[in-house]
CSV table of C-alpha atoms in Angstrom, one decimal:
chain,number,residue,atom,x,y,z
A,6,UNK,CA,-2.1,-15.6,-9.6
A,7,UNK,CA,-1.1,-14.5,-13.2
A,8,UNK,CA,1.5,-14.9,-15.9
A,9,UNK,CA,0.4,-18.2,-17.6
A,10,UNK,CA,2.9,-20.6,-19.0
A,11,UNK,CA,3.2,-20.8,-22.7
A,12,UNK,CA,0.9,-23.8,-23.2
A,13,UNK,CA,-1.9,-22.1,-21.1
A,14,UNK,CA,-1.5,-18.6,-22.6
A,15,UNK,CA,-3.7,-16.9,-25.2
A,16,UNK,CA,-0.4,-15.7,-26.7
A,17,UNK,CA,1.3,-19.1,-26.8
A,18,UNK,CA,3.0,-18.2,-30.1
A,19,UNK,CA,4.3,-14.8,-28.9
A,20,UNK,CA,7.8,-14.0,-27.5
A,21,UNK,CA,6.2,-13.2,-24.1
A,22,UNK,CA,3.3,-15.6,-23.5
A,23,UNK,CA,3.4,-14.6,-19.8
A,24,UNK,CA,2.1,-11.1,-20.7
A,25,UNK,CA,-1.2,-12.5,-22.1
A,26,UNK,CA,-4.4,-13.7,-20.4
A,27,UNK,CA,-5.1,-17.4,-20.1
A,28,UNK,CA,-6.3,-19.2,-23.2
A,29,UNK,CA,-9.2,-20.5,-21.2
A,30,UNK,CA,-11.0,-18.9,-18.3
A,31,UNK,CA,-12.1,-22.3,-17.1
A,32,UNK,CA,-8.5,-23.6,-17.0
A,33,UNK,CA,-7.5,-20.6,-14.9
A,34,UNK,CA,-10.5,-21.0,-12.5
A,35,UNK,CA,-9.7,-24.8,-12.2
A,36,UNK,CA,-6.1,-24.0,-11.4
A,37,UNK,CA,-6.8,-21.4,-8.8
A,38,UNK,CA,-9.4,-23.7,-7.2
A,39,UNK,CA,-6.8,-26.4,-7.0
A,40,UNK,CA,-4.4,-24.1,-5.3
A,41,UNK,CA,-7.0,-22.9,-2.8
A,42,UNK,CA,-7.8,-26.5,-1.9
A,43,UNK,CA,-4.2,-27.5,-1.6
A,44,UNK,CA,-3.3,-24.6,0.6
A,45,UNK,CA,-6.3,-24.1,2.9
A,46,UNK,CA,-4.3,-21.8,5.2
A,47,UNK,CA,-4.3,-19.2,2.4
A,48,UNK,CA,-7.5,-17.3,3.0
A,49,UNK,CA,-7.3,-14.7,0.2
A,50,UNK,CA,-6.8,-15.1,-3.5
A,51,UNK,CA,-6.2,-12.4,-6.0
A,52,UNK,CA,-7.5,-12.9,-9.5
A,53,UNK,CA,-4.6,-11.7,-11.8
A,54,UNK,CA,-2.2,-8.9,-11.5
A,55,UNK,CA,-2.4,-5.3,-12.9
A,56,UNK,CA,-4.8,-6.3,-15.7
A,57,UNK,CA,-5.0,-2.6,-16.8
A,58,UNK,CA,-1.4,-2.8,-18.0
A,59,UNK,CA,-0.3,-4.4,-21.3
A,60,UNK,CA,2.7,-5.9,-19.5
A,61,UNK,CA,0.1,-8.3,-17.9
A,62,UNK,CA,-2.8,-8.3,-20.4
A,63,UNK,CA,-1.9,-8.2,-24.1
A,64,UNK,CA,-2.7,-7.2,-26.7
A,65,UNK,CA,-5.1,-4.4,-25.5
A,66,UNK,CA,-7.0,-2.9,-22.6
A,67,UNK,CA,-10.0,-5.2,-22.2
A,68,UNK,CA,-12.1,-4.7,-19.0
A,69,UNK,CA,-14.9,-6.9,-20.5
A,70,UNK,CA,-12.5,-9.9,-21.0
A,71,UNK,CA,-11.0,-9.5,-17.6
A,72,UNK,CA,-14.5,-9.3,-16.1
A,73,UNK,CA,-15.3,-12.7,-17.7
A,74,UNK,CA,-12.2,-14.2,-16.2
A,75,UNK,CA,-13.3,-12.9,-12.8
A,76,UNK,CA,-16.9,-14.1,-13.1
A,77,UNK,CA,-15.8,-17.6,-14.1
A,78,UNK,CA,-13.2,-17.9,-11.4
A,79,UNK,CA,-15.4,-16.5,-8.6
A,80,UNK,CA,-18.2,-18.9,-9.5
A,81,UNK,CA,-15.9,-21.9,-9.4
A,82,UNK,CA,-14.1,-20.9,-6.2
A,83,UNK,CA,-17.3,-20.0,-4.3
A,84,UNK,CA,-18.6,-23.5,-5.0
A,85,UNK,CA,-15.5,-25.6,-4.5
A,86,UNK,CA,-13.6,-23.6,-1.9
A,87,UNK,CA,-16.1,-21.5,0.1
A,88,UNK,CA,-15.0,-19.1,2.7
A,89,UNK,CA,-12.0,-17.7,0.8
A,90,UNK,CA,-11.6,-13.9,0.3
A,91,UNK,CA,-11.6,-13.1,-3.4
A,92,UNK,CA,-9.9,-10.0,-4.6
A,93,UNK,CA,-9.8,-8.2,-7.9
A,94,UNK,CA,-6.3,-8.0,-9.5
A,95,UNK,CA,-4.3,-5.1,-8.1
A,96,UNK,CA,-4.5,-2.2,-10.5
A,97,UNK,CA,-1.5,0.1,-11.4
A,98,UNK,CA,-1.7,3.8,-11.8
A,99,UNK,CA,-5.2,4.1,-10.2
A,100,UNK,CA,-6.4,1.6,-12.8
A,101,UNK,CA,-5.7,3.9,-15.8
A,102,UNK,CA,-6.1,2.2,-19.2
A,103,UNK,CA,-3.4,4.0,-21.2
A,104,UNK,CA,-4.4,2.9,-24.7
A,105,UNK,CA,-8.2,2.9,-24.3
A,106,UNK,CA,-8.5,5.7,-21.8
A,107,UNK,CA,-10.5,5.8,-18.6
A,108,UNK,CA,-10.3,3.8,-15.4
A,109,UNK,CA,-10.6,0.0,-15.5
A,110,UNK,CA,-12.1,-0.1,-12.0
A,111,UNK,CA,-14.9,2.2,-13.3
A,112,UNK,CA,-15.6,-0.1,-16.2
A,113,UNK,CA,-15.5,-3.2,-14.0
A,114,UNK,CA,-18.0,-1.7,-11.6
A,115,UNK,CA,-20.4,-1.0,-14.5
A,116,UNK,CA,-20.1,-4.7,-15.6
A,117,UNK,CA,-20.9,-5.9,-12.1
A,118,UNK,CA,-17.4,-7.0,-10.9
A,119,UNK,CA,-17.7,-5.2,-7.5
A,120,UNK,CA,-20.6,-7.4,-6.6
A,121,UNK,CA,-18.7,-10.6,-7.3
A,122,UNK,CA,-15.5,-10.1,-5.2
A,123,UNK,CA,-14.9,-9.3,-1.5
A,124,UNK,CA,-12.4,-6.5,-2.2
A,125,UNK,CA,-11.0,-4.4,-4.9
A,126,UNK,CA,-7.3,-3.5,-5.0
A,127,UNK,CA,-4.7,-1.2,-6.5
A,128,UNK,CA,-1.0,-0.5,-6.3
A,129,UNK,CA,-0.2,3.1,-5.2
A,130,UNK,CA,3.4,3.2,-6.2
A,131,UNK,CA,4.7,6.8,-6.3
A,132,UNK,CA,8.1,8.4,-5.9
A,133,UNK,CA,7.3,9.9,-2.5
A,134,UNK,CA,4.7,8.9,0.1
A,135,UNK,CA,2.4,11.6,-1.0
A,136,UNK,CA,3.3,11.8,-4.7
A,137,UNK,CA,3.1,15.1,-6.5
A,138,UNK,CA,2.5,17.7,-3.9
A,139,UNK,CA,0.1,19.7,-6.0
A,140,UNK,CA,-3.4,18.7,-4.9
A,141,UNK,CA,-4.6,19.0,-8.4
A,142,UNK,CA,-2.1,16.6,-9.9
A,143,UNK,CA,-3.4,13.1,-10.6
A,144,UNK,CA,-0.4,11.6,-8.9
A,145,UNK,CA,-1.1,13.3,-5.6
A,146,UNK,CA,-1.6,10.3,-3.4
A,147,UNK,CA,-3.9,11.9,-0.8
A,148,UNK,CA,-6.2,13.7,-3.2
A,149,UNK,CA,-6.5,11.0,-5.8
A,150,UNK,CA,-6.5,8.1,-3.3
A,151,UNK,CA,-9.3,9.7,-1.2
A,152,UNK,CA,-11.3,10.3,-4.4
A,153,UNK,CA,-10.8,6.8,-5.7
A,154,UNK,CA,-11.6,5.1,-2.3
A,155,UNK,CA,-14.7,7.2,-1.7
A,156,UNK,CA,-16.0,6.7,-5.3
A,157,UNK,CA,-15.4,3.0,-5.1
A,158,UNK,CA,-17.2,2.6,-1.8
A,159,UNK,CA,-20.2,4.6,-3.1
A,160,UNK,CA,-20.3,2.3,-6.1
A,161,UNK,CA,-20.4,-0.8,-4.0
A,162,UNK,CA,-16.8,-1.8,-3.2
A,163,UNK,CA,-16.9,-4.0,0.0
A,164,UNK,CA,-13.3,-3.4,0.9
A,165,UNK,CA,-10.3,-1.6,-0.6
A,166,UNK,CA,-6.8,-3.1,-0.4
A,167,UNK,CA,-3.4,-1.7,-1.4
A,168,UNK,CA,-1.8,-5.0,-2.5
A,169,UNK,CA,1.5,-3.5,-3.5
A,170,UNK,CA,3.4,-0.4,-2.5
A,171,UNK,CA,6.9,0.4,-1.3
A,172,UNK,CA,10.3,1.8,-2.2
A,173,UNK,CA,13.6,0.2,-3.2
A,174,UNK,CA,16.7,1.3,-1.3
A,175,UNK,CA,19.6,1.7,-3.7
A,176,UNK,CA,22.3,4.3,-3.6
A,177,UNK,CA,24.2,4.0,-7.0
A,178,UNK,CA,23.4,6.0,-10.0
A,179,UNK,CA,19.7,6.9,-10.8
A,180,UNK,CA,18.2,4.2,-13.0
A,181,UNK,CA,14.4,3.7,-13.1
A,182,UNK,CA,13.4,5.8,-10.0
A,183,UNK,CA,14.8,8.3,-7.6
A,184,UNK,CA,17.7,7.2,-5.5
A,185,UNK,CA,16.4,6.2,-2.0
A,186,UNK,CA,18.7,5.4,0.9
A,187,UNK,CA,17.9,2.7,3.4
A,188,UNK,CA,17.0,5.4,6.0
A,189,UNK,CA,14.7,7.1,3.4
A,190,UNK,CA,13.1,3.7,2.7
A,191,UNK,CA,12.2,3.5,6.4
A,192,UNK,CA,10.9,7.1,6.5
A,193,UNK,CA,8.9,6.8,3.4
A,194,UNK,CA,7.3,3.5,4.4
A,195,UNK,CA,6.2,4.8,7.8
A,196,UNK,CA,4.9,8.0,6.3
A,197,UNK,CA,2.8,6.2,3.7
A,198,UNK,CA,1.5,3.6,6.2
A,199,UNK,CA,0.3,6.4,8.5
A,200,UNK,CA,-1.4,8.2,5.5
A,201,UNK,CA,-3.1,4.9,4.4
A,202,UNK,CA,-4.3,4.4,8.0
A,203,UNK,CA,-5.9,7.8,7.9
A,204,UNK,CA,-7.4,7.3,4.5
A,205,UNK,CA,-9.4,4.2,5.3
A,206,UNK,CA,-7.7,1.4,3.4
A,207,UNK,CA,-9.0,-1.9,4.8
A,208,UNK,CA,-5.7,-3.8,4.2
A,209,UNK,CA,-2.3,-2.9,2.9
A,210,UNK,CA,0.5,-5.2,1.7
A,211,UNK,CA,4.1,-4.0,1.5
A,212,UNK,CA,6.2,-5.2,-1.5
A,213,UNK,CA,8.4,-7.1,-0.6
A,214,UNK,CA,9.4,-9.2,2.4
A,215,UNK,CA,13.0,-9.4,1.2
A,216,UNK,CA,15.3,-8.0,-1.4
A,217,UNK,CA,15.2,-9.8,-4.7
A,218,UNK,CA,17.9,-11.5,-6.8
A,219,UNK,CA,20.4,-9.4,-8.7
A,220,UNK,CA,18.9,-10.1,-12.1
A,221,UNK,CA,15.8,-8.0,-11.0
A,222,UNK,CA,16.2,-4.3,-11.9
A,223,UNK,CA,16.0,-1.6,-9.3
A,224,UNK,CA,14.0,-0.3,-7.5
A,225,UNK,CA,12.1,-3.5,-7.0
A,226,UNK,CA,15.3,-5.5,-6.5
A,227,UNK,CA,16.1,-3.6,-3.2
A,228,UNK,CA,12.5,-3.1,-2.0
A,229,UNK,CA,12.6,-5.7,0.8
A,230,UNK,CA,12.2,-5.3,4.5
A,231,UNK,CA,15.0,-7.8,4.8
A,232,UNK,CA,18.3,-8.2,3.0
A,233,UNK,CA,18.6,-11.3,0.7
A,234,UNK,CA,20.4,-13.2,3.5
A,235,UNK,CA,17.5,-12.5,5.9
A,236,UNK,CA,19.0,-9.8,8.0
A,237,UNK,CA,16.6,-7.0,8.9
A,238,UNK,CA,16.9,-3.6,7.1
A,239,UNK,CA,16.2,-0.3,8.9
A,240,UNK,CA,12.7,-0.3,7.4
A,241,UNK,CA,12.0,-3.7,9.1
A,242,UNK,CA,13.2,-2.5,12.5
A,243,UNK,CA,11.2,0.8,12.2
A,244,UNK,CA,8.0,-1.1,11.3
A,245,UNK,CA,8.6,-3.5,14.2
A,246,UNK,CA,8.7,-0.6,16.6
A,247,UNK,CA,5.7,1.0,15.0
A,248,UNK,CA,3.5,-2.1,15.3
A,249,UNK,CA,4.6,-2.9,18.9
A,250,UNK,CA,3.7,0.7,20.0
A,251,UNK,CA,0.2,0.4,18.4
A,252,UNK,CA,-1.6,-2.6,19.9
A,253,UNK,CA,-5.2,-3.5,19.3
A,254,UNK,CA,-7.8,-1.5,17.3
A,255,UNK,CA,-7.0,2.2,16.8
A,256,UNK,CA,-9.6,4.9,17.1
A,257,UNK,CA,-8.9,8.2,15.4
A,258,UNK,CA,-9.0,11.3,17.6
A,259,UNK,CA,-8.5,15.0,17.2
A,260,UNK,CA,-4.8,15.9,17.0
A,261,UNK,CA,-3.3,18.0,19.8
A,262,UNK,CA,-2.9,21.7,19.4
A,263,UNK,CA,0.4,22.3,17.7
A,264,UNK,CA,2.1,25.6,17.1
A,265,UNK,CA,4.6,25.6,14.2
A,266,UNK,CA,6.3,28.9,13.6
A,267,UNK,CA,9.5,27.7,11.8
A,268,UNK,CA,8.3,24.4,10.2
A,269,UNK,CA,6.3,25.0,7.1
A,270,UNK,CA,4.5,21.7,6.7
A,271,UNK,CA,3.8,19.3,9.5
A,272,UNK,CA,2.0,16.0,9.0
A,273,UNK,CA,0.3,14.7,12.1
A,274,UNK,CA,-2.4,12.1,12.9
A,275,UNK,CA,-3.7,11.0,16.3
A,276,UNK,CA,-5.3,7.8,17.6
A,277,UNK,CA,-6.3,6.1,20.8
A,278,UNK,CA,-4.6,2.7,21.0
A,279,UNK,CA,-6.2,-0.6,22.0
A,280,UNK,CA,-4.6,-0.2,25.5
A,281,UNK,CA,-6.0,3.3,26.0
A,282,UNK,CA,-3.0,5.5,25.2
A,283,UNK,CA,-3.3,8.7,23.1
A,284,UNK,CA,-0.7,8.9,20.5
A,285,UNK,CA,0.3,11.5,17.8
A,286,UNK,CA,2.4,10.3,14.9
A,287,UNK,CA,4.1,13.2,13.1
A,288,UNK,CA,6.8,14.3,10.8
A,289,UNK,CA,7.9,17.4,8.8
A,290,UNK,CA,9.4,17.9,5.4
A,291,UNK,CA,12.3,19.9,6.9
A,292,UNK,CA,13.8,19.7,10.4
A,293,UNK,CA,12.4,22.1,13.0
A,294,UNK,CA,10.7,22.4,16.4
A,295,UNK,CA,7.0,22.5,17.1
A,296,UNK,CA,5.2,23.3,20.3
A,297,UNK,CA,2.5,20.9,21.6
A,298,UNK,CA,0.0,22.7,23.9
A,299,UNK,CA,-2.2,21.4,26.8
A,300,UNK,CA,-0.1,18.4,27.8
A,301,UNK,CA,1.7,17.5,31.1
A,302,UNK,CA,4.4,15.5,29.4
A,303,UNK,CA,5.1,13.4,26.3
A,304,UNK,CA,7.1,10.3,25.6
A,305,UNK,CA,8.7,10.6,22.2
A,306,UNK,CA,9.6,7.5,20.2
A,307,UNK,CA,11.9,8.0,17.3
A,308,UNK,CA,10.7,5.1,15.1
A,309,UNK,CA,13.6,5.0,12.7
A,310,UNK,CA,16.5,5.4,15.1
A,311,UNK,CA,14.9,3.5,17.9
A,312,UNK,CA,15.5,6.1,20.6
A,313,UNK,CA,12.9,7.5,23.0
A,314,UNK,CA,12.8,10.2,25.7
A,315,UNK,CA,10.3,11.8,28.1
A,316,UNK,CA,9.8,15.6,27.8
A,317,UNK,CA,8.0,17.3,30.7
A,318,UNK,CA,5.8,20.4,30.0
A,319,UNK,CA,6.8,23.9,30.7
A,320,UNK,CA,3.9,26.3,31.1
A,321,UNK,CA,1.5,23.7,29.8
A,322,UNK,CA,3.4,22.8,26.6
A,323,UNK,CA,6.4,20.9,25.3
A,324,UNK,CA,8.7,21.4,22.4
A,325,UNK,CA,9.4,18.5,20.0
A,326,UNK,CA,11.8,18.2,17.2
A,327,UNK,CA,10.4,17.0,13.9
A,328,UNK,CA,12.0,16.0,10.6
A,329,UNK,CA,11.4,13.5,7.8
A,330,UNK,CA,11.7,10.5,10.1
A,331,UNK,CA,8.2,10.0,11.8
A,332,UNK,CA,8.0,10.0,15.5
A,333,UNK,CA,5.3,8.6,17.8
A,334,UNK,CA,4.4,10.8,20.7
A,335,UNK,CA,2.5,9.4,23.7
A,336,UNK,CA,0.4,12.3,25.0
A,337,UNK,CA,-0.1,12.7,28.8
């Protein structure tokens, strides 16, 4: 809950009062508590949105002021609406404070915010599922995400949520982001979801359930799982297949032995599903075949296209075609 109306904003006389914090922490805490009591089926409440950005917290980066808002709100909610999960506002860009410098999550931890809430959160938007491919680049999702998650847990974070991430599917001229087709949106979403599963996020929330009105600029306008009229997009269908094929609690296991002579970079992760099946989810940056060793047969599910086929082993191995679209391989 963020973006206060003019009469409740610290910047009530500015042109954009919704970009300022509330004029009163108590008023905000009272309002959030009223919402929690009115809607008891909502079990988690997030305190503000992207407070490390000036678009949501004018006029400056102010972790101490945001901490005071969190402290006041948590105290009121714990007393009046116990049992709710309370989450820090989702941070953008790893919580970087662009004017002040440093990470807001680090400053909030020093102030004691991690002890107040049930989860911390950030928004790992990047142009591709793994960001800049250089492992030393700050926008490499795997390197920086693993570092931030590990550091946050060591500093006392009880849970780590990704409360916004995703891609918009638009195919006109390039505007704010790279042009992403509907098929690429499905591929990117599955790739990122698998990466986050392997990286230990406790919960992830895709943005958004449906495409947004035309007045919203791309890429967010076209980021939905559904079209504006409610019809499912390819990404929705791919996620539905993915979820159906992975019932119950997943347990990570060692990936199968894979030989890749022509495919330069293969991404693969293996789990045992809740119903006891061993699965390998994989993709490659460029199309090509890989060889899976020590299996009798595999059932290959193409998650984006929806096709599946059984491949029997020859001399103890099978050949499987990989590409940017993730596949789910049941190992037998």
